[in-house]
Short mmCIF file of C-alpha atoms in Angstrom, two decimals:
data_model
loop_
_atom_site.label_atom_id
_atom_site.label_comp_id
_atom_site.label_asym_id
_atom_site.label_seq_id
_atom_site.Cartn_x
_atom_site.Cartn_y
_atom_site.Cartn_z
CA MET A 206 31.46 -28.97 -19.08
CA SER A 207 32.87 -27.51 -15.77
CA LYS A 208 34.65 -30.24 -13.52
CA ILE A 209 34.35 -28.06 -10.49
CA PRO A 210 32.24 -29.43 -8.03
CA ALA A 211 29.64 -27.07 -6.29
CA GLN A 212 28.74 -27.00 -2.97
CA ARG A 213 24.90 -27.91 -2.49
CA GLU A 214 23.21 -25.15 -0.90
CA TYR A 215 20.61 -26.95 1.08
CA PHE A 216 19.07 -23.90 2.47
CA LEU A 217 18.40 -22.55 -1.03
CA ASP A 218 16.71 -26.12 -2.08
CA SER A 219 14.40 -25.88 1.23
CA ILE A 220 13.44 -22.07 0.42
CA ARG A 221 12.72 -22.79 -3.22
CA ALA A 222 10.40 -25.67 -2.08
CA TRP A 223 8.77 -23.63 0.86
CA LEU A 224 7.99 -20.80 -1.73
CA MET A 225 6.24 -23.21 -4.06
CA LEU A 226 4.15 -24.85 -1.48
CA LEU A 227 3.27 -21.20 -0.08
CA GLY A 228 1.28 -21.17 -3.29
CA ILE A 229 -1.36 -23.61 -1.53
CA PRO A 230 -2.35 -21.26 1.36
CA PHE A 231 -1.82 -18.28 -1.02
CA HIS A 232 -4.62 -19.39 -3.20
CA ILE A 233 -6.76 -21.10 -0.43
CA SER A 234 -6.71 -17.89 1.30
CA LEU A 235 -7.50 -15.97 -1.77
CA ILE A 236 -10.84 -17.66 -1.51
CA TYR A 237 -11.68 -16.06 1.81
CA SER A 238 -10.01 -12.92 0.96
CA SER A 239 -11.59 -9.57 -0.33
CA HIS A 240 -9.83 -9.96 -3.47
CA VAL A 241 -12.24 -11.08 -6.24
CA TRP A 242 -11.18 -14.39 -7.59
CA HIS A 243 -12.63 -17.36 -9.58
CA VAL A 244 -14.38 -18.42 -6.38
CA ASN A 245 -14.91 -16.74 -3.19
CA SER A 246 -16.70 -17.27 0.20
CA ALA A 247 -19.90 -15.61 1.11
CA SER A 248 -18.10 -12.78 3.31
CA PRO A 249 -14.36 -12.03 3.12
CA SER A 250 -11.92 -12.45 6.08
CA TRP A 251 -9.61 -9.51 6.98
CA GLY A 252 -6.98 -11.77 8.62
CA LEU A 253 -6.86 -14.08 5.66
CA THR A 254 -6.73 -11.00 3.29
CA LEU A 255 -3.82 -9.68 5.08
CA PHE A 256 -2.13 -13.31 4.96
CA ASN A 257 -2.74 -13.40 1.31
CA ASP A 258 -1.48 -10.05 0.65
CA PHE A 259 1.70 -10.74 2.58
CA ILE A 260 2.70 -13.78 0.75
CA HIS A 261 1.85 -12.01 -2.65
CA SER A 262 4.03 -9.31 -1.86
CA PHE A 263 7.25 -10.90 -2.04
CA ARG A 264 7.03 -14.57 -2.93
CA MET A 265 7.83 -14.91 -6.41
CA GLN A 266 10.81 -12.16 -6.28
CA VAL A 267 12.69 -14.26 -3.86
CA PHE A 268 11.79 -17.61 -6.05
CA PHE A 269 13.17 -15.82 -9.21
CA VAL A 270 16.54 -14.70 -7.39
CA ILE A 271 16.97 -18.65 -6.62
CA SER A 272 16.05 -19.69 -9.90
CA GLY A 273 18.76 -17.39 -11.30
CA TYR A 274 21.32 -18.52 -8.71
CA PHE A 275 20.93 -22.29 -9.70
CA SER A 276 20.39 -21.24 -13.47
CA TYR A 277 23.99 -19.57 -13.56
CA MET A 278 25.25 -22.63 -11.61
CA LEU A 279 24.09 -25.05 -14.17
CA PHE A 280 25.33 -22.73 -17.08
CA LEU A 281 29.04 -23.00 -15.72
CA ARG A 282 28.63 -26.61 -15.68
CA TYR A 283 27.07 -27.48 -19.33
CA PRO A 284 28.02 -26.11 -22.74
CA VAL A 285 25.58 -23.39 -23.64
CA LYS A 286 23.47 -25.47 -26.09
CA ARG A 287 23.12 -28.26 -23.75
CA TRP A 288 22.35 -25.91 -20.75
CA TRP A 289 19.37 -24.27 -22.74
CA LYS A 290 18.01 -27.60 -23.83
CA VAL A 291 18.20 -29.17 -20.11
CA ARG A 292 16.81 -25.97 -18.56
CA VAL A 293 13.92 -25.54 -20.98
CA GLU A 294 13.02 -29.17 -20.86
CA ARG A 295 12.75 -29.12 -17.11
CA VAL A 296 10.35 -26.31 -17.10
CA GLY A 297 8.68 -26.54 -20.36
CA ILE A 298 7.77 -30.30 -20.36
CA PRO A 299 5.87 -30.10 -17.11
CA MET A 300 4.15 -26.70 -18.21
CA LEU A 301 2.98 -28.24 -21.53
CA THR A 302 2.03 -31.48 -19.80
CA ALA A 303 -0.13 -29.39 -17.11
CA ILE A 304 -2.15 -27.49 -20.01
CA PRO A 305 -4.28 -30.69 -21.06
CA LEU A 306 -4.16 -32.52 -17.85
CA LEU A 307 -4.87 -29.71 -15.55
CA THR A 308 -5.53 -26.19 -16.56
CA LEU A 309 -7.92 -27.42 -19.54
CA PRO A 310 -10.07 -29.36 -17.27
CA GLN A 311 -9.81 -26.58 -14.72
CA PHE A 312 -11.02 -23.93 -17.31
CA MET A 313 -14.23 -26.32 -18.33
CA MET A 314 -14.98 -26.74 -14.73
CA LEU A 315 -14.76 -22.91 -14.16
CA GLN A 316 -16.89 -22.37 -17.27
CA HIS A 317 -19.66 -24.63 -15.72
CA VAL A 318 -19.34 -23.11 -12.15
CA LYS A 319 -19.81 -19.34 -13.58
CA GLY A 320 -22.31 -20.28 -16.18
CA LYS A 321 -20.46 -18.99 -19.01
CA THR A 322 -20.62 -22.18 -21.15
CA GLU A 323 -23.88 -20.94 -23.06
CA SER A 324 -22.42 -17.53 -23.89
CA TRP A 325 -18.96 -18.70 -25.10
CA HIS A 326 -20.17 -18.48 -28.73
CA THR A 327 -20.87 -15.15 -28.51
CA LEU A 328 -17.13 -14.18 -27.94
CA SER A 329 -15.02 -12.82 -30.77
CA ALA A 330 -12.04 -15.09 -32.10
CA TYR A 331 -9.69 -12.74 -30.23
CA ASP A 332 -11.57 -13.00 -27.10
CA LYS A 333 -11.56 -16.66 -27.03
CA TYR A 334 -7.82 -16.86 -27.74
CA ASN A 335 -7.15 -14.29 -25.25
CA THR A 336 -9.45 -16.01 -22.50
CA LEU A 337 -7.80 -19.15 -23.36
CA ILE A 338 -4.13 -17.76 -22.83
CA TRP A 339 -5.24 -16.32 -19.64
CA GLU A 340 -6.97 -19.66 -18.35
CA LEU A 341 -4.64 -22.25 -19.75
CA VAL A 342 -1.45 -20.74 -18.55
CA SER A 343 -3.04 -19.69 -15.30
CA HIS A 344 -0.84 -20.61 -12.44
CA LEU A 345 1.85 -21.92 -14.63
CA TRP A 346 3.04 -18.50 -15.84
CA PHE A 347 6.05 -18.84 -13.94
CA LEU A 348 7.26 -21.63 -15.95
CA LEU A 349 6.51 -19.76 -19.17
CA VAL A 350 8.51 -16.74 -17.60
CA LEU A 351 11.35 -19.05 -16.72
CA VAL A 352 11.54 -20.29 -20.46
CA VAL A 353 11.75 -16.64 -21.56
CA LEU A 354 14.42 -15.92 -19.10
CA THR A 355 16.35 -19.02 -19.99
CA THR A 356 16.42 -17.92 -23.57
CA LEU A 357 17.54 -14.77 -22.51
CA GLY A 358 20.13 -16.13 -20.16
CA VAL A 359 22.05 -17.40 -23.17
CA TRP A 360 23.11 -14.00 -23.96
CA LEU A 361 22.77 -12.37 -20.40
CA PHE A 362 25.04 -15.11 -18.53
CA GLY A 363 27.42 -15.19 -21.27
CA VAL A 364 27.85 -11.57 -20.69
CA ILE A 365 28.51 -12.24 -17.22
CA GLN A 366 30.72 -14.86 -17.80
CA ARG A 367 32.87 -12.80 -20.19
CA ARG A 368 32.95 -9.61 -18.52
CA LEU A 369 32.62 -10.22 -14.59
CA LYS A 370 35.31 -12.50 -12.60
CA PRO A 371 33.95 -14.32 -9.62
CA GLY A 372 35.09 -12.57 -6.32
CA LYS A 373 36.27 -9.32 -8.07
CA PHE A 374 33.13 -7.33 -8.55
CA PHE A 375 30.74 -5.82 -6.20
CA THR A 376 33.44 -5.90 -3.37
CA ASP A 377 31.88 -2.53 -2.30
CA ILE A 378 28.65 -3.01 -2.74
CA GLY A 379 26.15 -2.36 -0.03
CA MET A 380 22.10 -2.71 0.41
CA GLY A 381 21.79 1.01 0.20
CA LYS A 382 23.09 0.98 -3.49
CA LEU A 383 21.12 -2.20 -4.31
CA THR A 384 18.19 -0.50 -3.01
CA LEU A 385 18.69 2.62 -5.23
CA LEU A 386 19.08 0.49 -8.04
CA PHE A 387 15.96 -1.79 -7.71
CA LEU A 388 14.07 1.45 -6.74
CA LEU A 389 15.07 2.95 -10.18
CA LEU A 390 14.18 -0.28 -11.96
CA GLY A 391 10.75 -0.22 -10.06
CA VAL A 392 10.24 3.39 -11.41
CA LEU A 393 11.30 2.48 -14.94
CA TYR A 394 9.00 -0.43 -15.13
CA ALA A 395 6.09 1.64 -13.60
CA ALA A 396 6.99 4.33 -16.31
CA LEU A 397 6.81 1.72 -19.21
CA ARG A 398 3.36 0.41 -17.88
CA ARG A 399 2.01 3.84 -17.73
CA THR A 400 3.18 4.64 -21.26
CA LEU A 401 1.61 1.61 -22.67
CA LEU A 402 -1.60 2.14 -20.89
CA ILE A 403 -1.58 5.72 -22.41
CA ALA A 404 -0.44 4.55 -26.04
CA TRP A 405 -2.07 1.39 -26.32
CA SER A 406 -4.18 0.15 -23.09
CA PRO A 407 -5.51 -3.05 -24.78
CA ILE A 408 -2.07 -4.62 -24.88
CA LEU A 409 -1.87 -4.66 -20.97
CA SER A 410 -5.19 -7.03 -21.07
CA ASP A 411 -3.45 -9.51 -23.49
CA GLY A 412 -2.35 -12.68 -21.87
CA LEU A 413 0.57 -13.75 -24.04
CA PHE A 414 2.16 -10.03 -23.81
CA ASN A 415 1.57 -9.92 -20.04
CA PHE A 416 3.39 -13.41 -19.47
CA THR A 417 6.00 -13.13 -21.88
CA VAL A 418 6.83 -9.28 -21.78
CA MET A 419 5.60 -7.56 -18.63
CA GLN A 420 6.24 -10.46 -16.05
CA THR A 421 9.61 -11.16 -17.55
CA LEU A 422 10.66 -7.64 -17.31
CA PHE A 423 9.59 -7.39 -13.86
CA TYR A 424 11.43 -10.56 -12.60
CA VAL A 425 14.55 -10.46 -14.85
CA PRO A 426 16.40 -8.03 -12.32
CA PHE A 427 15.70 -10.67 -9.63
CA PHE A 428 16.86 -13.59 -12.06
CA LEU A 429 20.15 -11.70 -12.77
CA LEU A 430 20.70 -10.96 -8.99
CA GLY A 431 20.55 -14.55 -8.32
CA ALA A 432 23.26 -15.31 -11.02
CA LEU A 433 25.37 -12.57 -9.68
CA THR A 434 24.82 -13.96 -5.96
CA PHE A 435 26.22 -17.11 -7.12
CA ILE A 436 29.55 -15.59 -8.36
CA SER A 437 29.81 -12.89 -5.86
CA PRO A 438 30.89 -13.75 -2.14
CA ARG A 439 30.05 -10.22 -1.20
CA LEU A 440 26.26 -10.46 -2.49
CA LYS A 441 25.97 -13.89 -1.01
CA ASP A 442 27.27 -12.68 2.44
CA LEU A 443 25.10 -9.71 1.95
CA PHE A 444 21.85 -11.92 1.68
CA THR A 445 22.65 -14.44 4.24
CA THR A 446 23.40 -12.02 7.04
CA PRO A 447 20.42 -10.71 9.13
CA SER A 448 19.90 -7.25 8.49
CA PRO A 449 17.59 -5.21 10.99
CA ALA A 450 17.36 -2.74 8.53
CA CYS A 451 16.13 -4.80 5.77
CA LEU A 452 13.41 -6.46 8.26
CA LEU A 453 12.32 -2.95 9.17
CA GLY A 454 12.30 -1.78 5.43
CA SER A 455 10.20 -4.93 4.34
CA THR A 456 7.95 -4.20 7.30
CA LEU A 457 7.33 -0.48 6.34
CA ALA A 458 7.17 -1.54 2.57
CA PHE A 459 4.41 -4.06 3.18
CA CYS A 460 2.48 -1.33 5.02
CA ALA A 461 2.92 0.94 2.04
CA TYR A 462 1.63 -1.93 -0.09
CA LEU A 463 -1.43 -2.47 1.84
CA LEU A 464 -2.30 1.24 1.82
CA ASN A 465 -1.82 1.18 -1.88
CA GLN A 466 -4.24 -1.87 -2.09
CA ARG A 467 -6.90 -0.09 0.32
CA TYR A 468 -6.59 3.54 -1.17
CA GLY A 469 -5.31 2.94 -4.87
CA SER A 470 -7.25 2.89 -7.70
CA GLY A 471 -6.74 0.67 -10.92
CA ASP A 472 -7.79 3.83 -12.85
CA ALA A 473 -4.98 5.82 -11.41
CA TRP A 474 -1.46 4.76 -10.07
CA MET A 475 -2.24 1.62 -8.26
CA TYR A 476 -0.44 -0.73 -10.36
CA GLU A 477 2.57 1.53 -10.82
CA THR A 478 2.94 2.21 -7.17
CA GLU A 479 2.75 -1.46 -6.48
CA SER A 480 5.58 -2.50 -8.91
CA VAL A 481 7.80 0.14 -7.19
CA ILE A 482 7.01 -1.04 -3.67
CA THR A 483 7.42 -4.67 -4.66
CA MET A 484 10.45 -4.47 -6.53
CA VAL A 485 12.16 -2.85 -3.45
CA MET A 486 10.44 -5.00 -0.86
CA GLY A 487 11.55 -8.19 -3.03
CA LEU A 488 14.95 -7.00 -2.62
CA TRP A 489 14.70 -6.49 1.13
CA MET A 490 12.83 -9.77 1.54
CA VAL A 491 15.60 -11.73 -0.30
CA ASN A 492 17.64 -10.84 2.85
CA VAL A 493 15.22 -11.63 5.40
CA VAL A 494 14.27 -14.89 3.61
CA PHE A 495 17.82 -15.87 2.92
CA SER A 496 19.17 -15.04 6.39
CA LEU A 497 16.38 -17.07 8.15
CA GLY A 498 16.69 -20.02 5.80
CA HIS A 499 20.57 -19.89 6.09
CA ARG A 500 20.04 -20.21 9.80
CA LEU A 501 17.39 -22.79 10.05
CA LEU A 502 17.24 -24.72 6.93
CA ASN A 503 20.97 -25.53 5.94
CA PHE A 504 21.04 -29.19 6.61
CA GLN A 505 20.41 -32.23 4.58
CA SER A 506 17.24 -34.35 5.45
CA SER A 507 15.42 -36.98 3.70
CA ARG A 508 12.08 -35.39 4.54
CA VAL A 509 13.20 -31.90 3.06
CA THR A 510 14.55 -33.83 0.23
CA TYR A 511 11.04 -35.55 -0.37
CA PHE A 512 9.23 -32.13 -0.29
CA VAL A 513 11.91 -30.36 -2.49
CA ASN A 514 11.36 -32.95 -4.98
CA ALA A 515 7.63 -33.08 -4.68
CA SER A 516 7.11 -29.16 -4.61
CA LEU A 517 6.66 -28.47 -8.28
CA PHE A 518 4.23 -31.25 -8.76
CA ILE A 519 2.22 -30.46 -5.66
CA TYR A 520 2.35 -26.84 -6.99
CA LEU A 521 1.04 -27.72 -10.40
CA VAL A 522 -1.70 -29.93 -9.16
CA HIS A 523 -2.93 -27.83 -6.25
CA HIS A 524 -4.59 -25.17 -8.13
CA PRO A 525 -7.45 -27.06 -9.85
CA LEU A 526 -7.90 -28.99 -6.30
CA THR A 527 -8.17 -25.46 -4.87
CA LEU A 528 -10.67 -24.33 -7.16
CA PHE A 529 -12.49 -27.52 -6.93
CA TYR A 530 -12.60 -26.97 -2.96
CA GLY A 531 -13.67 -23.47 -3.50
CA ALA A 532 -16.62 -24.04 -5.82
CA TRP A 533 -18.26 -26.96 -4.21
CA ILE A 534 -17.06 -27.46 -0.47
CA THR A 535 -16.52 -23.82 0.72
CA PRO A 536 -20.25 -23.01 0.36
CA HIS A 537 -21.16 -25.59 2.95
CA ILE A 538 -18.63 -24.34 5.59
CA HIS A 539 -19.59 -21.13 7.31
CA SER A 540 -16.66 -20.46 9.25
CA ASN A 541 -13.75 -18.86 7.08
CA LEU A 542 -10.93 -20.03 9.46
CA LEU A 543 -12.32 -23.47 9.37
CA GLY A 544 -12.87 -23.42 5.75
CA PHE A 545 -9.16 -22.32 5.29
CA LEU A 546 -7.94 -24.93 7.68
CA THR A 547 -10.05 -27.82 5.90
CA GLY A 548 -9.15 -26.42 2.54
CA LEU A 549 -5.38 -26.86 3.53
CA VAL A 550 -5.88 -30.44 4.56
CA PHE A 551 -7.96 -31.21 1.34
CA VAL A 552 -5.68 -29.66 -1.04
CA VAL A 553 -2.61 -30.83 0.51
CA GLY A 554 -3.77 -34.25 1.20
CA GLY A 555 -5.06 -34.57 -2.32
CA ALA A 556 -1.91 -33.37 -3.72
CA LEU A 557 0.23 -35.77 -1.80
CA ILE A 558 -1.91 -38.88 -2.93
CA LEU A 559 -1.58 -37.69 -6.52
CA TYR A 560 2.15 -37.43 -6.29
CA GLU A 561 2.66 -40.90 -4.95
CA VAL A 562 0.32 -42.24 -7.66
CA HIS A 563 2.43 -40.46 -10.40
CA LEU A 564 5.67 -41.70 -9.09
CA ARG A 565 4.39 -45.13 -9.81
CA ILE A 566 3.85 -44.41 -13.44
CA PRO A 567 7.21 -43.83 -15.30
CA LEU A 568 5.47 -41.64 -18.12
CA LEU A 569 3.93 -39.39 -15.63
CA ARG A 570 7.16 -39.03 -13.77
CA PHE A 571 8.96 -37.85 -16.96
CA LEU A 572 6.12 -35.49 -17.98
CA PHE A 573 5.63 -33.62 -14.70
CA SER A 574 9.59 -33.41 -14.13
CA GLY A 575 11.10 -32.90 -17.72
CA LYS A 576 14.04 -35.27 -16.45
CA PRO A 577 14.49 -38.55 -18.35
CA GLN A 578 13.86 -41.52 -16.21
CA GLN A 579 16.91 -43.80 -15.92
CA GLN A 580 16.20 -47.51 -16.36
CA PRO A 581 17.43 -49.84 -13.49
CA VAL A 582 20.62 -51.58 -14.04
CA LYS A 583 19.86 -55.42 -14.20
CA SER A 584 22.52 -57.51 -12.16
CA GLN A 585 23.92 -60.36 -13.84
CA ALA A 586 23.76 -63.75 -12.17
#
């Protein structure tokens, strides 16, 4: 175990929490967007569709950069086996807990809302299995991807540690070279997807393959970029220094993303084009988000610490709360904007109440955090 203390990056903690909490307005706005979801309002809102697309275009790319950053920091602190065990417990236990307590009841609720309960027996064994994978993993997919990335990290981080010395690589790297690299990675990912579509299209509809292979392949460059940022002062400075070029590039990339959403076709090249756009836009948005967060969020605060600690639990419970709201409350609110704002109050308020309740139950605290609960030390008389 390394004895070198690591300086706490408060702005990265805050950004990670905000990215998690952005899942709430993302999913509530999805109800009122033009995208087809489990539950939708009677008429879509153009403004909320735009808002939803903006969050979706960059949020998880930046999140996985931060995950890679902190994962490598802990990799240097612990022996490899203990590092893997700690990391997998931190993400795997909450994921496995949320399936029976959250996504299974959520699935049963949606079956009832959509009237599919009666037709369940008509599905083949594989269709039942695949449906359960998609529905039970649901919004927990990023935790599953983190388990896979952590397992891959045992080898990948070992290579980085052996071959790259801190402060002595990427000294001449610039955003231009990184952009070309991520553009190439986006094209390679798109080519792989197109090849699979031609050679064996059903595999792309398989939930387990999608989560463990396709999502992992897309986000592993961002995960590794986070690890490299931890040990490269040049990369860290590159992302925390505001860049007008990255801001402009992100704006143009988002416009391209919207045009692809509007005029692209799933039967043509829409998904491949989206992967290229979001790969490059994700890189540029790392600069935009990091530099803004470094300027505004790089401080310690008890209130911020509260939401940093609460963000995972709030994210886990917000999804069934959102679907409940969309299924039974949304139809009674005819204004999309009012419905969206009411949904925020309902979901955030409900999630905070549940968070406070779970803090008072040691077993739930452990299951939703993956952290062993320390027993209070009794003082001797």
